Every structure is written in structure tokens, then in C-alpha cells.
Short mmCIF file of C-alpha atoms in Angstrom, two decimals:
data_model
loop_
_atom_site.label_atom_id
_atom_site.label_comp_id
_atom_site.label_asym_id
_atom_site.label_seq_id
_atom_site.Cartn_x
_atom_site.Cartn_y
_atom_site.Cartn_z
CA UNK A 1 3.47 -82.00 -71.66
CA UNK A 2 3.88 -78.50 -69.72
CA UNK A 3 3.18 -77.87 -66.35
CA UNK A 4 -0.07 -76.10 -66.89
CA UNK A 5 -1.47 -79.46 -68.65
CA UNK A 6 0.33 -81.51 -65.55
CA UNK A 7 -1.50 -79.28 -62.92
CA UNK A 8 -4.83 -79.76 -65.06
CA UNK A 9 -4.76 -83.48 -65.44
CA UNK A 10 -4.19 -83.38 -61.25
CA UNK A 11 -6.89 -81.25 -60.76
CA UNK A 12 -9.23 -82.98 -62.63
CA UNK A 13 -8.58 -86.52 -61.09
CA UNK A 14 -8.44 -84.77 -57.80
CA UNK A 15 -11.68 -83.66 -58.53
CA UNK A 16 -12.97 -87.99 -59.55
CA UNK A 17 -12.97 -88.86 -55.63
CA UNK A 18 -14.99 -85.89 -54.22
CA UNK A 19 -17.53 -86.92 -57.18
CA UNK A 20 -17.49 -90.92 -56.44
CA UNK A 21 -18.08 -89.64 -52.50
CA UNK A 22 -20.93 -87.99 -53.66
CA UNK A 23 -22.84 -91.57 -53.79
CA UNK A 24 -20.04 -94.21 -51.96
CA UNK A 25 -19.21 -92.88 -47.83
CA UNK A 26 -16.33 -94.36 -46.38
CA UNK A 27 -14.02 -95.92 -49.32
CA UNK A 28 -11.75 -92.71 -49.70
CA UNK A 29 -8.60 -95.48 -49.55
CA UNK A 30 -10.57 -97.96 -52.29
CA UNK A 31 -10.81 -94.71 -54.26
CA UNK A 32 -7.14 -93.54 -54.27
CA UNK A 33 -5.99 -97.11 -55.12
CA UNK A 34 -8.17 -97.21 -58.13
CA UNK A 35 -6.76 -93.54 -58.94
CA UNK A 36 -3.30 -95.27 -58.56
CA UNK A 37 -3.66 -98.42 -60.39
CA UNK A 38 -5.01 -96.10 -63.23
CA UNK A 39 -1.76 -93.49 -63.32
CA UNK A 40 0.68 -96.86 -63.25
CA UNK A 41 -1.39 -98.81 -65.93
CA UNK A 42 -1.93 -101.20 -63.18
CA UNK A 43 -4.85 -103.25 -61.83
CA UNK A 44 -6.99 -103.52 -58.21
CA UNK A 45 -7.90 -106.87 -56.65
CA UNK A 46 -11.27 -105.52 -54.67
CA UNK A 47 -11.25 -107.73 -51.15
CA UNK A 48 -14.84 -107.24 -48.94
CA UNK A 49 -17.62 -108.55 -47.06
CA UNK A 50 -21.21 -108.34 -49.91
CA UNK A 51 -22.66 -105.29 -49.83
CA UNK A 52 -19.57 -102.79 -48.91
CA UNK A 53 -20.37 -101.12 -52.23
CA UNK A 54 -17.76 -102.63 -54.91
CA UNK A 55 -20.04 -102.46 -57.87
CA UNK A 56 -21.07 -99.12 -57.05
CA UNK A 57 -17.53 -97.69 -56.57
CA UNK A 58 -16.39 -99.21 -60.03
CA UNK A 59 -19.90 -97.76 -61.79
CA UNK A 60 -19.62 -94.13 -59.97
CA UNK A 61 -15.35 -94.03 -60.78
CA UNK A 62 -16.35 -94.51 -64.51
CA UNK A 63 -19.11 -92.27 -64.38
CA UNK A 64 -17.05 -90.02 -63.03
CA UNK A 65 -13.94 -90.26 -65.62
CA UNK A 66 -16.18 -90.39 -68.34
CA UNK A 67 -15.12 -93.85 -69.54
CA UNK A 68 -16.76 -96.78 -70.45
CA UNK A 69 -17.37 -100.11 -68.03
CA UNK A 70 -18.50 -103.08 -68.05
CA UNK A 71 -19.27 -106.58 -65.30
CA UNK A 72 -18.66 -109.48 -65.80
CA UNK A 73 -19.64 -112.29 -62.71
CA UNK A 74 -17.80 -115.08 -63.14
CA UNK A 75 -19.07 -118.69 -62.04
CA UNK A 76 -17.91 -122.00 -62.17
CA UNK A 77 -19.14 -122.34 -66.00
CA UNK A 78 -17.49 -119.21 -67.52
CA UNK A 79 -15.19 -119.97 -70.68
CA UNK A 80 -12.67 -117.63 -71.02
CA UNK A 81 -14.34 -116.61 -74.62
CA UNK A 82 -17.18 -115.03 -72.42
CA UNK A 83 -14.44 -112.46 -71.34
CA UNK A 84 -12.16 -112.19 -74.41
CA UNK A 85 -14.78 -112.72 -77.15
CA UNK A 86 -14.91 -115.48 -79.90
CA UNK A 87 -15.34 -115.75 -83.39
CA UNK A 88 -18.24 -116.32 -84.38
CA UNK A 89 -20.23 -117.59 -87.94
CA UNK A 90 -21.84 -114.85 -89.60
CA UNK A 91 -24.46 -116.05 -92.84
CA UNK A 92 -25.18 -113.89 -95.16
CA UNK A 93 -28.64 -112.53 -96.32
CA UNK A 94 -29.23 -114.76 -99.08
CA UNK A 95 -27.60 -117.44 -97.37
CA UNK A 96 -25.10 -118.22 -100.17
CA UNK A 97 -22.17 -117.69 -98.00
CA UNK A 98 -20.55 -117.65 -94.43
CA UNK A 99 -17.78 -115.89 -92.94
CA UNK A 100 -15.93 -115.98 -89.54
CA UNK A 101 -15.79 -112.56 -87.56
CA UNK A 102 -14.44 -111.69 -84.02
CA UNK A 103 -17.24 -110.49 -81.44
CA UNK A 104 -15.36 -108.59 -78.73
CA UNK A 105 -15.93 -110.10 -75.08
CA UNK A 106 -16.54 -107.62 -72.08
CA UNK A 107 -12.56 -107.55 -71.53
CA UNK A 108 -12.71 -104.55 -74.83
CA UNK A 109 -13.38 -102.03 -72.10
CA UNK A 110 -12.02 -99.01 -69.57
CA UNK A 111 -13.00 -100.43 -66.75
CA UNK A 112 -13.53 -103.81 -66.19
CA UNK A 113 -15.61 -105.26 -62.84
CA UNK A 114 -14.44 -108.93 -62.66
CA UNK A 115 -16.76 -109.96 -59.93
CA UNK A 116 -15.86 -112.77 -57.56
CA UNK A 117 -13.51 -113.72 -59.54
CA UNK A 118 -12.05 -116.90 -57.38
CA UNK A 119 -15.71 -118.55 -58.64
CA UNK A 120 -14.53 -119.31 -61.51
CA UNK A 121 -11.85 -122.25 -62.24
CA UNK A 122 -7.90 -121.21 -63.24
CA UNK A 123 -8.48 -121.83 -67.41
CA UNK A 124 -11.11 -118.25 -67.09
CA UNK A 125 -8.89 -116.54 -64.62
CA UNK A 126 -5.85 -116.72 -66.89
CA UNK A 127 -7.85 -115.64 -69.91
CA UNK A 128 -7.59 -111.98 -68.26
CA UNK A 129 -3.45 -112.57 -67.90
CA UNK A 130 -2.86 -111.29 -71.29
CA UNK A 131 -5.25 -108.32 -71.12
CA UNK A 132 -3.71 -107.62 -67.66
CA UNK A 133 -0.20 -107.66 -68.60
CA UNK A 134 0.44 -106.71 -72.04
CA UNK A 135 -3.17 -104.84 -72.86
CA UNK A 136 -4.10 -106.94 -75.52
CA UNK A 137 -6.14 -109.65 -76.64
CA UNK A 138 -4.78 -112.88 -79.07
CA UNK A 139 -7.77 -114.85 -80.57
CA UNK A 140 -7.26 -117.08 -83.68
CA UNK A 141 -3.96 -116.06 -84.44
CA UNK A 142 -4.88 -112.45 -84.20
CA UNK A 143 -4.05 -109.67 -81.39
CA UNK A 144 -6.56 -106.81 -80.72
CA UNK A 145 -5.80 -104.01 -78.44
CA UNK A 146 -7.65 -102.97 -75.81
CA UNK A 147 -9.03 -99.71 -75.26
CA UNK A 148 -6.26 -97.19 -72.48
CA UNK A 149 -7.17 -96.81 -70.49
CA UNK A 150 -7.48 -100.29 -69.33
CA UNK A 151 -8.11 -101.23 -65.39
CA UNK A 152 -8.87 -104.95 -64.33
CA UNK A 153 -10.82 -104.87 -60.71
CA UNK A 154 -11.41 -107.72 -59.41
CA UNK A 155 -13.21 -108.78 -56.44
CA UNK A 156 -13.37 -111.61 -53.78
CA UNK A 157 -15.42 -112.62 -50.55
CA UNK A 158 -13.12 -113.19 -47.69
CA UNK A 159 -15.70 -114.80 -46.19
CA UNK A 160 -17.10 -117.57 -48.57
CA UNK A 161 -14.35 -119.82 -49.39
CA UNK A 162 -16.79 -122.51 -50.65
CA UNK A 163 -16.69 -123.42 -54.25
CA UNK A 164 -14.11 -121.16 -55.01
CA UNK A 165 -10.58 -121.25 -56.65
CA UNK A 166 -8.07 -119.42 -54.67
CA UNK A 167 -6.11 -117.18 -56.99
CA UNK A 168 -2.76 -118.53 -57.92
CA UNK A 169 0.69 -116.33 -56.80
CA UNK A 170 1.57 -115.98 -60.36
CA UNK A 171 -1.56 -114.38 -60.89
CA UNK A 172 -2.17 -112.17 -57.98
CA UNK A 173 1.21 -110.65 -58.69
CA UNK A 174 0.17 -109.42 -61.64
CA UNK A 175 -2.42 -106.95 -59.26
CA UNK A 176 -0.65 -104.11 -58.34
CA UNK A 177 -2.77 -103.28 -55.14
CA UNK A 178 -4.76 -104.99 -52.87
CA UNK A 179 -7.35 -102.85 -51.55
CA UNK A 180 -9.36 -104.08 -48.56
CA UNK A 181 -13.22 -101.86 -48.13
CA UNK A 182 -13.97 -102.82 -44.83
CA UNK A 183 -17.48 -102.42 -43.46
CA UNK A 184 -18.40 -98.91 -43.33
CA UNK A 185 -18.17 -97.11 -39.68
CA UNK A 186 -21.06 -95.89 -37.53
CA UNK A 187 -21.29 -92.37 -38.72
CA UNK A 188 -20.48 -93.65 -42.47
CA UNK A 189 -23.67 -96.40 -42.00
CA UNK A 190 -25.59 -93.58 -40.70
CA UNK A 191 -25.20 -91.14 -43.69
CA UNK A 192 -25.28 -93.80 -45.68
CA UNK A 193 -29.09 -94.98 -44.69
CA UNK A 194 -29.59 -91.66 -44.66
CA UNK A 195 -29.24 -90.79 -48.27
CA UNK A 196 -31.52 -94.22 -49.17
CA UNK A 197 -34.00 -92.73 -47.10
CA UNK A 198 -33.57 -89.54 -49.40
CA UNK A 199 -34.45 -91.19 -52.30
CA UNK A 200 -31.17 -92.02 -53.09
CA UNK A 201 -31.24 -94.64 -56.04
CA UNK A 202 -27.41 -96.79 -57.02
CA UNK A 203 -29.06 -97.39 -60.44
CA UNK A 204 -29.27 -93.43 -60.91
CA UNK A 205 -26.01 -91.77 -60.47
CA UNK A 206 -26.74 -88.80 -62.60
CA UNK A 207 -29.60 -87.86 -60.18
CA UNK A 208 -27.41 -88.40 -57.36
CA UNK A 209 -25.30 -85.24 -58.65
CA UNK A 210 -22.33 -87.48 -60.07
CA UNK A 211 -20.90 -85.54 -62.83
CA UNK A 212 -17.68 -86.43 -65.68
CA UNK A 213 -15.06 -84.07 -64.44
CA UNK A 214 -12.00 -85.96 -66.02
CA UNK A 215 -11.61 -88.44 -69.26
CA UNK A 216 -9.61 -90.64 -70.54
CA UNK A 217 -6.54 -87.88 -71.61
CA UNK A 218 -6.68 -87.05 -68.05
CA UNK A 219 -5.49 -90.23 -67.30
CA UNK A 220 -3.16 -90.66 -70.01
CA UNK A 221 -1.80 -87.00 -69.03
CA UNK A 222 -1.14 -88.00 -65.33
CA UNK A 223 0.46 -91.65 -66.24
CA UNK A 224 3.01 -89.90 -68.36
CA UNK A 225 3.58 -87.41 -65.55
CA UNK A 226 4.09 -90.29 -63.42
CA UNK A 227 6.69 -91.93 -65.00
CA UNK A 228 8.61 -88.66 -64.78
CA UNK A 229 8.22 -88.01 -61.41
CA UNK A 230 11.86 -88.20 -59.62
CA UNK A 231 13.33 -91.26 -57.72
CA UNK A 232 16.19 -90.65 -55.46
CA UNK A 233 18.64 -93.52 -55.44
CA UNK A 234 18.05 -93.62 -51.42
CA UNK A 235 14.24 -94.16 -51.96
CA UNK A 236 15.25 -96.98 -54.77
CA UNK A 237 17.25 -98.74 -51.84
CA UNK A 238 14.71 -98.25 -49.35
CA UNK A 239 12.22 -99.60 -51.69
CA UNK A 240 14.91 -102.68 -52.32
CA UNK A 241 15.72 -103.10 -48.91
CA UNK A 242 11.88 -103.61 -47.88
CA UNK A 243 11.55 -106.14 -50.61
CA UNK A 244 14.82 -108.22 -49.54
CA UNK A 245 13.64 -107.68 -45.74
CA UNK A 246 10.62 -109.85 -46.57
CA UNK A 247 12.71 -112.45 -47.75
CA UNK A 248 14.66 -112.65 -44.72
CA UNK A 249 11.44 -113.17 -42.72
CA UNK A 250 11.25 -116.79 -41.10
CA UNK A 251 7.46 -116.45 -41.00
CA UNK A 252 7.04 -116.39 -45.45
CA UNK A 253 7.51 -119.12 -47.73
CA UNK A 254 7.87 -116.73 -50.45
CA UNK A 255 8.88 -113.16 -49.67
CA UNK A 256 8.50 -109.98 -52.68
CA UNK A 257 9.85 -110.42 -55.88
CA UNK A 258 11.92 -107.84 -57.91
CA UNK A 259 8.49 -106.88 -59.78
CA UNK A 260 6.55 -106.43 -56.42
CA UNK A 261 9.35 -104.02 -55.64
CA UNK A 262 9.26 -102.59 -58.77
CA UNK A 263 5.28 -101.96 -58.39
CA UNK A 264 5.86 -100.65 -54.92
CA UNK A 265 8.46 -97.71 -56.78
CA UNK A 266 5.65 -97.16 -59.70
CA UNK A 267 2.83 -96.91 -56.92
CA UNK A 268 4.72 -94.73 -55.04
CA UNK A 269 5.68 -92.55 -58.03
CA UNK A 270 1.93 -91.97 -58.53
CA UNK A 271 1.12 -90.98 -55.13
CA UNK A 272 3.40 -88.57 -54.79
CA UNK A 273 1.81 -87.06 -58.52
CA UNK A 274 -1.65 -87.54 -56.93
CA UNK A 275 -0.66 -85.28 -53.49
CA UNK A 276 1.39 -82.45 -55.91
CA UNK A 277 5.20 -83.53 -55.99
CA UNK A 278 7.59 -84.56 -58.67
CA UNK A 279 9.88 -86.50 -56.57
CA UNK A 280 9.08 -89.78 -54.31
CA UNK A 281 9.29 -89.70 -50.09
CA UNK A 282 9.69 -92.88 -47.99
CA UNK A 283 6.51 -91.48 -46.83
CA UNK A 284 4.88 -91.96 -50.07
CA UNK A 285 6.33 -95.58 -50.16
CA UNK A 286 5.27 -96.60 -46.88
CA UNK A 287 1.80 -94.97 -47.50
CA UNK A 288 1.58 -97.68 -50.29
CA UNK A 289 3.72 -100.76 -48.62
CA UNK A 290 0.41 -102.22 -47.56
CA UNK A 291 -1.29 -102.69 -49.95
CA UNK A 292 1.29 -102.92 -52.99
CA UNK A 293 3.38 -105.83 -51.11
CA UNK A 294 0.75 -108.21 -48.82
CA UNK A 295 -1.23 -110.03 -51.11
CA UNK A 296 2.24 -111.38 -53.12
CA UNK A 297 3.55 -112.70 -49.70
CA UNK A 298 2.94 -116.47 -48.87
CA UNK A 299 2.34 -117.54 -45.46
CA UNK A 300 4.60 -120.58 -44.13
CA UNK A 301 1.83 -123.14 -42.72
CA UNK A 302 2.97 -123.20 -39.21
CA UNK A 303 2.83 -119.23 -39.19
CA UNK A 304 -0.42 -119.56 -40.24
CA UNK A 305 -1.74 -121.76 -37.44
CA UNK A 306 0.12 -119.71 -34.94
CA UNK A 307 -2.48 -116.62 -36.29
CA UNK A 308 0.00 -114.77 -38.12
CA UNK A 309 -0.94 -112.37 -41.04
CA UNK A 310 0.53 -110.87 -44.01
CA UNK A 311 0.15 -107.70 -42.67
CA UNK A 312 1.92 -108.05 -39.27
CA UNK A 313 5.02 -109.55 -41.18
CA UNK A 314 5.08 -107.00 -43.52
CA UNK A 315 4.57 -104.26 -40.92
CA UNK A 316 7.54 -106.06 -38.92
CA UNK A 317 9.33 -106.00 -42.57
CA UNK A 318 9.08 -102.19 -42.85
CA UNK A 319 9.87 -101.54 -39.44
CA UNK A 320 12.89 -103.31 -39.52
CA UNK A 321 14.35 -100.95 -42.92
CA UNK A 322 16.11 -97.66 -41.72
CA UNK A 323 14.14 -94.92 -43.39
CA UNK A 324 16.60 -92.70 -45.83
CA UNK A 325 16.45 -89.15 -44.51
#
């Protein structure tokens, strides 16, 4: 792939968020994280109060790549052959004979909305493991690929903790960001409420002026670019160091693995792609620390009673690294 094609591909996605902002205000970090997870084949773990405008961010996104999407809300009673498909009898006409055939689940799709997904019990959640890791789907001995390309988001309440199933580590290290929409500011509600009052309808996007300005080869285009982009070996020790710092922190149980380090290096990679440059910054991997690294750290229970967060440790983490010059 030239440069030409490179600088197209940019352009294009570049384009994706000022179309999504056309119908969600406020998200612009939601928005880049999806853009992100999509470059690094990755996947987004939604966290936010009802009503913050998940669904609609997930909808507009596709709408505005041009790619297909699909919900799924899980509950308690989901099977994981609701989300992976099943095989199912088929009868022919005349009756005289039956055959087995695979009916594709919601999981054969670009985007996939996996809504409150800590409703449903750990058997469905690790029905998406396989899609999420290896892009794929094995059902009676077979294995069906899944369209690219392919983006898990899943969402959680972290509010409503009752009836739920927390996620396990193992699988909320397979997310590669943790994205947090918090509740919109003033002058967000305000133009917000004042595009319902418009006639604005969430149903309609194409009425709300959302248009396809990318695709799926966009996407494709840019990963590939990504994985080229250069890593100096100073930024692949500060990216190490920040992961071992984490370890050393008295306040964890657990601290990053080597692949939360490695997704922290692949996120970064694609931001720096995203904002124009072929080589990574500690900029770009601090820009990304957050929310790459603080959902795979594990609280030690008497931090957590003294009020401690994820986020304060890992800030403390960061802060303790010397940044490469």
C-alpha cells in the first residue's frame, strides 16, 4: 500500500467521528477508542450510566463506516447458541427427508453491540472468547469465519450490580480498551435537548445528515498501516517499564501482563496513524495508558476499602516511569 492509499484510508476515518458527532455530543474519546480498537483488530468494553448514548454511538459508527451491525442484550437466560448460531433441522418439501444446517447467530457481524453483558452468566460470556480472539466461530466440529472487520463492544452499568456476573480477568483482558462515556456536560446536555427539540429522531440517522464516508477497506487499509508504523526500542521499554511498574505496586493483586503491554504498544501504534505519524511518542502511549491498562488491574481488598482506584494506581504507575526523550 502507497502513501496516497495510506493518507486516503486516514482521511476517510478521520472523516467517521465528525459524522457520528453529527447525532452523539460529547463522546469524542468513546469515538477514537472505537476508531482504535478497529485499526488493532481489537475490541471496546463500553462502561456508563443508561442513557449516555451507547447504542446510538455503535448504530451511528456503523452507519458511518458503511458496515453492518447488529445487538444482542444479553440476560440471565441467553445460551451461547443465541450469539454464535446453532444447527438447526431443516425438512424438506415433501417431507421425505431432513438435513442439519448451521444458522449464523448475531456474532456473524462488523459490529457487534453486546449489551450489558455482565447479565448474563460466564457459559454466554465465553461463547464470544473465540470470536474475540481468534475471529472465528467452531460449531459441530466446524469453524466459520467471521466477517473483518470484526469489533466486539460490550457494555456494562456501573451502577446496577444486582443480578449481574462480574466479568472474569481472563476475559476482560481480552478487551483492548476500556472506554468510560461519562454523563454528558452542561453545554453538551443543552445541544443535545436541543436537537430532540428539532425533530431530531435516534431511529433516523440518515435524516439526521449521517452519511458512509469510509468502508470496510478503509479499515483494513489503516490496520495494515498500523502495524507498520515505527517503534523505537526506547518507547518498547517505556511501554515495558509501565507494565512491570504496576507490578511493583503494593496496592494490586495482579499488576499488567505481557499482553496488556503488548496492547498498550498496538494501541499506541494506532494513535499515532490516527493523528498523521509513522512512528510512536511516549505521548501517544500515555494518551492511551488509561484506558488500555485499568480495567486488567486487580485491586488488593484492603486498597479497596481504603477508596483506592485503578486509575490513581495506574496514574501513580506512569508517573513513577522516566519518559524516554
Amino acid at each position: 500500500m502507497n502513501d496516497a492509499e495510506q493518507h486516503q484510508a486516514r482521511e476517510r476515518l478521520t472523516q467517521v467521528r465528525a459524522e457520528v458527532a453529527k447525532v452523539v455530543v460529547g463522546q469524542d474519546a468513546a469515538v477514537s477508542g472505537l476508531l482504535v480498537a478497529l485499526l488493532c483488530g481489537g475490541h471496546v468494553l463500553m462502561e456508563g450510566v443508561p442513557g449516555v448514548a451507547k447504542t446510538l454511538l455503535v448504530r451511528t459508527l456503523a452507519q458511518a463506516l458503511s458496515v453492518d451491525t447488529r445487538r444482542v442484550q444479553f440476560t440471565p437466560d441467553l445460551m451461547p447458541g443465541d450469539i454464535t448460531g446453532s444447527m438447526v433441522v431443516n425438512q424438506s418439501n415433501d417431507g421425505a427427508r431432513t438435513e442439519l444446517t448451521f444458522r449464523e447467530g448475531p456474532v456473524f457481524t462488523h459490529l457487534l453491540l453486546a449489551d450489558e453483558i455482565n447479565r448474563t452468566p460466564p457459559k454466554t460470556q465465553s461463547a464470544l472468547l473465540e470470536a474475540m480472539e481468534e475471529g472465528q466461530v467452531s460449531v459441530d466440529g466446524v469453524t466459520r469465519p467471521l466477517p473483518r472487520p470484526f469489533l466486539v463492544a460490550a457494555t456494562q452499568n456501573p451502577i446496577e450490580y444486582e443480578g449481574t456476573y462480574p466479568l472474569p480477568e481472563a476475559q476482560l483482558d481480552r478487551f483492548l480498551l476500556k472506554v468510560v462515556l461519562p454523563v454528558p456536560e452542561r453545554d453538551d446536555e443543552l445541544e443535545i435537548l436541543t436537537r430532540h427539540a428539532a425533530g431530531f429522531d435516534p431511529r433516523d440517522l440518515p435524516s439526521a445528515g449521517v452519511r458512509p464516508v469510509a468502508g470496510p477497506a478503509d479499515v483494513l487499509a489503516g490496520a495494515a498501516a498500523t502495524a507498520a508504523v515505527l517503534v523505537s526500542p526506547e518507547v518498547v521499554a517505556y511501554v515495558v517499564d509501565i507494565a512491570r511498574a504496576t507490578r511493583r505496586s503494593p496496592s494490586l493483586q495482579a499488576g499488567v501482563s505481557p499482553r496488556g503491554a503488548t496492547a498498550l504498544m498496538r494501541a499506541a501504534r494506532a494513535w499515532a496513524w490516527l493523528n498523521g505519524r509513522d512512528f510512536v511518542t511516549p505521548d501517544d502511549v500515555k494518551a492511551l495508558a488509561q484506558a488500555t491498562l485499568a480495567h486488567r488491574l486487580t485491586l488488593r481488598a484492603e486498597a479497596e476499602l481504603e477508596g483506592v482506584d485503578t486509575a490513581t494506581v495506574l496514574a501513580s504507575a506512569l508517573g513513577s516511569v522516566p519518559v524516554p526523550r
